[in-house]
Amino acid sequence: MAQVYTDADAPLTPLQSRTVAILGYGSQGHAHALNLRDSGVRVIVGARRGLSWERAQADGFAVHPIPDAVQHADVLMLLVNDEQQPRLYAEQIAPHLRAGHALGFAHGFTIHFGQITPPDDIDVFMVSPKAVGPQLRRLYVQGHGAPCLIAVHQDYTGEAKAIALAYARALGGTRAGVYETTFREECECDLFGEQAVLCGGVPALIRAAFETLVEAGYAPEVAYFECLHELKLITDLMYESGIRGMEFAISDTAHYGAMTRGPRIVDAHTREILRQILHEIQTGAFAREWILENLAGRPMFRALEQANAQHPIERVGEAIRARMAFQPKRDE
């Protein structure tokens, strides 16, 4: 079982005498910077000139080119996309590191798969909020927090874990629980969850189920409601009270159908595919594939993205959602 930390375990002291540089001011960077500042931490932002720079300035932060931010700060949190990190690190961060710096990540990919190799004389830690940026900010403002994972890769100063815990607390994470892990565990589990369930498995199942109903002659709009629209009702129930709580809330007809038909979908063959996907992640095969895909200019990524965008479920869903004026728009 993972060690769990709360406010009592995570004083802010390790950050109170340090300046934190948020490197990248996108969805996560914006939330990290605001939450840390509201927690009393001294924060600056490192960004490229453009929209992110202007947004950070509008939010009242001192904004610097990334090399300057590195030199002005004691704790660095790298919050640009995984595929952008190695080059950014090599060109704008590594030349300006000094002994005792603390370098933080929100995901273990580039460290675990050797895309970034920090020098031995700095701390390397991870704080990974289990929320997208707007939700991380919203929960903090409401007085709550998103759970976080923390890990330490290098502990040069002896304070790496204390810095990670203080950072997680400043994000609001200790209000919901901070769980200790490793870079390897977080990275491999995160990739597997994305690919097998959250962003890969579930959308693929939704499209296949939609296609099955439409091919059988059912109205696309009805198929959309039953295969996609109502998914939020079920995921909200599971989020709030687990799978068992969801099962208690649905009808007995739905519950019986789920228990008897679900295992026919996720059968021995599906489980073998899941093991193969995990093996590709563990061996680095997926990481190598993704790195090469980016080096080649993302031909497969763009082709698959275009095909998914043209799927009939997208056109049907767009028309249905347009009539739902009451529905809140996704946070940017």
C-alpha positions as semicolon CSV with decimal commas, in nm:
position;residue;x (nm);y (nm);z (nm)
1;M;0,000;0,000;0,000
2;A;0,123;0,351;-0,079
3;Q;0,218;0,585;0,205
4;V;-0,042;0,864;0,236
5;Y;0,037;1,218;0,357
6;T;-0,192;1,498;0,475
7;D;-0,142;1,859;0,588
8;A;0,013;1,747;0,917
9;D;0,291;1,565;0,728
10;A;0,376;1,843;0,485
11;P;0,486;2,179;0,630
12;L;0,541;2,455;0,376
13;T;0,873;2,544;0,540
14;P;1,095;2,391;0,265
15;L;0,948;2,634;0,011
16;Q;0,922;2,945;0,226
17;S;1,284;3,047;0,172
18;R;1,292;2,940;-0,192
19;T;1,172;3,080;-0,524
20;V;0,977;2,841;-0,744
21;A;0,991;2,878;-1,122
22;I;0,700;2,732;-1,316
23;L;0,842;2,645;-1,657
24;G;0,552;2,646;-1,900
25;Y;0,224;2,830;-1,846
26;G;-0,036;2,606;-2,004
27;S;-0,324;2,426;-1,833
28;Q;-0,113;2,275;-1,553
29;G;0,138;2,560;-1,527
30;H;-0,137;2,817;-1,483
31;A;-0,299;2,617;-1,199
32;H;0,032;2,535;-1,028
33;A;0,148;2,896;-1,029
34;L;-0,179;3,037;-0,894
35;N;-0,221;2,772;-0,623
36;L;0,138;2,805;-0,505
37;R;0,115;3,184;-0,493
38;D;-0,211;3,169;-0,300
39;S;-0,039;2,934;-0,054
40;G;0,226;3,197;0,016
41;V;0,503;3,062;-0,206
42;R;0,724;3,299;-0,405
43;V;0,658;3,210;-0,772
44;I;0,801;3,326;-1,104
45;V;0,716;3,194;-1,449
46;G;0,945;3,085;-1,730
47;A;0,785;3,095;-2,074
48;R;0,832;3,174;-2,439
49;R;0,708;3,509;-2,561
50;G;0,355;3,484;-2,689
51;L;0,019;3,387;-2,546
52;S;0,155;3,203;-2,239
53;W;0,388;3,493;-2,155
54;E;0,105;3,744;-2,185
55;R;-0,133;3,532;-1,981
56;A;0,117;3,489;-1,700
57;Q;0,183;3,864;-1,695
58;A;-0,191;3,933;-1,687
59;D;-0,214;3,705;-1,384
60;G;0,042;3,921;-1,208
61;F;0,353;3,702;-1,229
62;A;0,707;3,807;-1,303
63;V;0,775;3,632;-1,635
64;H;1,122;3,549;-1,767
65;P;1,274;3,361;-2,057
66;I;1,326;3,007;-1,935
67;P;1,708;3,031;-1,894
68;D;1,665;3,342;-1,680
69;A;1,390;3,181;-1,473
70;V;1,619;2,885;-1,403
71;Q;1,892;3,115;-1,279
72;H;1,654;3,318;-1,059
73;A;1,485;3,020;-0,892
74;D;1,572;2,746;-0,646
75;V;1,294;2,502;-0,734
76;L;1,203;2,436;-1,097
77;M;0,880;2,268;-1,209
78;L;0,889;2,157;-1,573
79;L;0,533;2,163;-1,710
80;V;0,564;2,148;-2,088
81;N;0,455;1,845;-2,292
82;D;0,664;1,527;-2,261
83;E;0,786;1,539;-2,620
84;Q;0,905;1,899;-2,579
85;Q;1,094;1,844;-2,255
86;P;1,422;1,683;-2,374
87;R;1,516;1,963;-2,615
88;L;1,399;2,237;-2,381
89;Y;1,597;2,082;-2,097
90;A;1,915;2,040;-2,304
91;E;1,908;2,388;-2,457
92;Q;1,756;2,616;-2,193
93;I;1,765;2,443;-1,853
94;A;2,071;2,219;-1,818
95;P;2,330;2,491;-1,897
96;H;2,196;2,703;-1,611
97;L;2,154;2,444;-1,336
98;R;2,358;2,481;-1,022
99;A;2,432;2,245;-0,737
100;G;2,138;2,223;-0,499
101;H;1,871;2,309;-0,752
102;A;1,549;2,108;-0,721
103;L;1,398;1,999;-1,053
104;G;1,036;1,885;-1,049
105;F;0,814;1,697;-1,291
106;A;0,442;1,624;-1,302
107;H;0,492;1,300;-1,496
108;G;0,775;1,046;-1,494
109;F;0,809;0,986;-1,871
110;T;1,127;1,174;-1,960
111;I;1,316;1,066;-1,648
112;H;1,204;0,703;-1,649
113;F;1,276;0,652;-2,019
114;G;1,609;0,834;-2,011
115;Q;1,514;1,134;-2,222
116;I;1,649;1,363;-1,949
117;T;1,950;1,273;-1,733
118;P;1,995;1,537;-1,462
119;P;2,335;1,599;-1,302
120;D;2,406;1,424;-0,974
121;D;2,423;1,743;-0,768
122;I;2,054;1,844;-0,787
123;D;1,733;1,711;-0,634
124;V;1,485;1,553;-0,875
125;F;1,127;1,504;-0,759
126;M;0,777;1,459;-0,893
127;V;0,440;1,600;-0,789
128;S;0,163;1,465;-1,009
129;P;-0,187;1,604;-0,941
130;K;-0,471;1,369;-1,028
131;A;-0,664;1,648;-1,202
132;V;-0,646;1,856;-1,516
133;G;-0,530;2,215;-1,464
134;P;-0,869;2,391;-1,446
135;Q;-1,001;2,132;-1,201
136;L;-0,685;2,156;-0,990
137;R;-0,739;2,530;-0,963
138;R;-1,114;2,510;-0,906
139;L;-1,083;2,257;-0,622
140;Y;-0,818;2,473;-0,453
141;V;-1,032;2,787;-0,474
142;Q;-1,325;2,593;-0,328
143;G;-1,114;2,499;-0,028
144;H;-1,065;2,141;-0,141
145;G;-0,782;1,979;-0,332
146;A;-0,692;1,714;-0,587
147;P;-0,504;1,404;-0,472
148;C;-0,139;1,403;-0,575
149;L;0,135;1,148;-0,627
150;I;0,490;1,232;-0,517
151;A;0,820;1,062;-0,591
152;V;1,192;1,129;-0,549
153;H;1,444;1,033;-0,817
154;Q;1,748;1,206;-0,669
155;D;1,800;1,342;-0,318
156;Y;2,122;1,542;-0,334
157;T;2,038;1,787;-0,055
158;G;1,847;1,548;0,169
159;E;1,540;1,770;0,132
160;A;1,391;1,640;-0,193
161;K;1,099;1,460;-0,030
162;A;1,025;1,753;0,201
163;I;1,023;1,986;-0,101
164;A;0,789;1,752;-0,289
165;L;0,550;1,732;0,007
166;A;0,554;2,108;0,056
167;Y;0,489;2,160;-0,314
168;A;0,199;1,913;-0,307
169;R;0,053;2,090;-0,006
170;A;0,082;2,427;-0,177
171;L;-0,119;2,284;-0,467
172;G;-0,389;2,175;-0,221
173;G;-0,306;1,808;-0,260
174;T;-0,269;1,725;0,109
175;R;-0,633;1,825;0,163
176;A;-0,729;1,515;-0,040
177;G;-0,428;1,293;0,025
178;V;-0,077;1,272;-0,119
179;Y;0,043;0,924;-0,212
180;E;0,408;0,820;-0,240
181;T;0,518;0,634;-0,552
182;T;0,820;0,611;-0,785
183;F;0,888;0,766;-1,125
184;R;0,867;0,419;-1,281
185;E;0,539;0,324;-1,116
186;E;0,366;0,654;-1,191
187;C;0,485;0,660;-1,551
188;E;0,397;0,303;-1,640
189;C;0,060;0,305;-1,461
190;D;-0,031;0,644;-1,609
191;L;0,047;0,533;-1,965
192;F;-0,140;0,206;-1,915
193;G;-0,447;0,378;-1,771
194;E;-0,455;0,626;-2,058
195;Q;-0,413;0,364;-2,329
196;A;-0,615;0,074;-2,192
197;V;-0,903;0,258;-2,026
198;L;-0,938;0,634;-2,008
199;C;-0,833;0,770;-2,347
200;G;-0,794;0,453;-2,554
201;G;-1,015;0,168;-2,438
202;V;-1,327;0,362;-2,346
203;P;-1,347;0,581;-2,662
204;A;-1,276;0,276;-2,882
205;L;-1,558;0,084;-2,710
206;I;-1,795;0,381;-2,746
207;R;-1,725;0,412;-3,121
208;A;-1,763;0,037;-3,176
209;A;-2,090;0,022;-2,981
210;F;-2,225;0,328;-3,168
211;E;-2,133;0,167;-3,501
212;T;-2,301;-0,160;-3,399
213;L;-2,633;0,013;-3,326
214;V;-2,626;0,233;-3,637
215;E;-2,534;-0,062;-3,861
216;A;-2,835;-0,247;-3,714
217;G;-3,065;0,035;-3,824
218;Y;-3,106;0,237;-3,504
219;A;-3,111;0,617;-3,516
220;P;-2,763;0,769;-3,471
221;E;-2,901;1,016;-3,216
222;V;-3,042;0,737;-3,000
223;A;-2,716;0,543;-3,034
224;Y;-2,523;0,854;-2,925
225;F;-2,736;0,900;-2,613
226;E;-2,708;0,536;-2,508
227;C;-2,337;0,483;-2,585
228;L;-2,178;0,821;-2,508
229;H;-2,407;1,080;-2,350
230;E;-2,508;0,866;-2,053
231;L;-2,150;0,764;-1,981
232;K;-2,111;1,074;-1,764
233;L;-2,394;0,957;-1,539
234;I;-2,211;0,630;-1,477
235;T;-1,861;0,775;-1,439
236;D;-1,991;1,037;-1,195
237;L;-2,143;0,760;-0,983
238;M;-1,817;0,562;-0,989
239;Y;-1,613;0,874;-0,912
240;E;-1,833;0,950;-0,610
241;S;-1,885;0,602;-0,465
242;G;-1,685;0,343;-0,661
243;I;-1,805;0,068;-0,890
244;R;-2,015;-0,094;-0,616
245;G;-2,184;0,238;-0,543
246;M;-2,267;0,277;-0,912
247;E;-2,414;-0,073;-0,921
248;F;-2,635;0,009;-0,624
249;A;-2,769;0,321;-0,800
250;I;-2,862;0,167;-1,135
251;S;-3,166;-0,051;-1,209
252;D;-3,158;-0,424;-1,141
253;T;-3,205;-0,481;-1,513
254;A;-2,893;-0,279;-1,589
255;H;-2,702;-0,442;-1,304
256;Y;-2,787;-0,796;-1,415
257;G;-2,707;-0,718;-1,779
258;A;-2,375;-0,563;-1,675
259;M;-2,271;-0,859;-1,460
260;T;-2,360;-1,119;-1,721
261;R;-2,253;-0,937;-2,041
262;G;-1,958;-0,725;-1,927
263;P;-1,725;-1,027;-1,885
264;R;-1,806;-1,131;-2,243
265;I;-1,659;-0,802;-2,364
266;V;-1,358;-0,800;-2,133
267;D;-1,276;-1,169;-2,178
268;A;-0,954;-1,372;-2,180
269;H;-0,856;-1,227;-2,517
270;T;-0,904;-0,870;-2,393
271;R;-0,699;-0,945;-2,083
272;E;-0,417;-1,079;-2,301
273;I;-0,423;-0,757;-2,505
274;L;-0,405;-0,558;-2,181
275;R;-0,097;-0,756;-2,077
276;Q;0,062;-0,690;-2,417
277;I;-0,003;-0,316;-2,387
278;L;0,149;-0,313;-2,038
279;H;0,452;-0,508;-2,165
280;E;0,507;-0,254;-2,443
281;I;0,506;0,022;-2,182
282;Q;0,734;-0,162;-1,938
283;T;0,994;-0,250;-2,201
284;G;1,003;0,102;-2,343
285;A;0,861;-0,009;-2,679
286;F;0,580;0,245;-2,662
287;A;0,817;0,522;-2,552
288;R;1,050;0,449;-2,845
289;E;0,755;0,440;-3,084
290;W;0,626;0,778;-2,959
291;I;0,971;0,938;-2,969
292;L;1,027;0,820;-3,328
293;E;0,676;0,933;-3,425
294;N;0,762;1,286;-3,312
295;L;1,099;1,280;-3,487
296;A;0,921;1,181;-3,810
297;G;0,675;1,469;-3,786
298;R;0,383;1,270;-3,641
299;P;0,248;1,109;-3,962
300;M;0,055;0,832;-3,783
301;F;-0,066;1,067;-3,509
302;R;-0,209;1,311;-3,763
303;A;-0,370;1,042;-3,978
304;L;-0,540;0,872;-3,682
305;E;-0,646;1,207;-3,535
306;Q;-0,808;1,307;-3,864
307;A;-0,987;0,973;-3,897
308;N;-1,127;0,999;-3,544
309;A;-1,239;1,357;-3,604
310;Q;-1,439;1,242;-3,907
311;H;-1,617;0,957;-3,726
312;P;-1,999;0,989;-3,752
313;I;-2,034;1,000;-3,373
314;E;-1,860;1,339;-3,378
315;R;-2,110;1,496;-3,617
316;V;-2,408;1,352;-3,433
317;G;-2,270;1,457;-3,096
318;E;-2,192;1,810;-3,211
319;A;-2,553;1,860;-3,323
320;I;-2,695;1,716;-3,000
321;R;-2,467;1,920;-2,774
322;A;-2,548;2,240;-2,966
323;R;-2,907;2,207;-2,845
324;M;-2,797;2,173;-2,483
325;A;-2,732;2,539;-2,412
326;F;-2,745;2,476;-2,037
327;Q;-2,442;2,248;-2,050
328;P;-2,127;2,415;-1,916
329;K;-1,845;2,453;-2,163
330;R;-1,513;2,282;-2,105
331;D;-1,260;2,495;-1,915
332;E;-0,978;2,619;-2,130
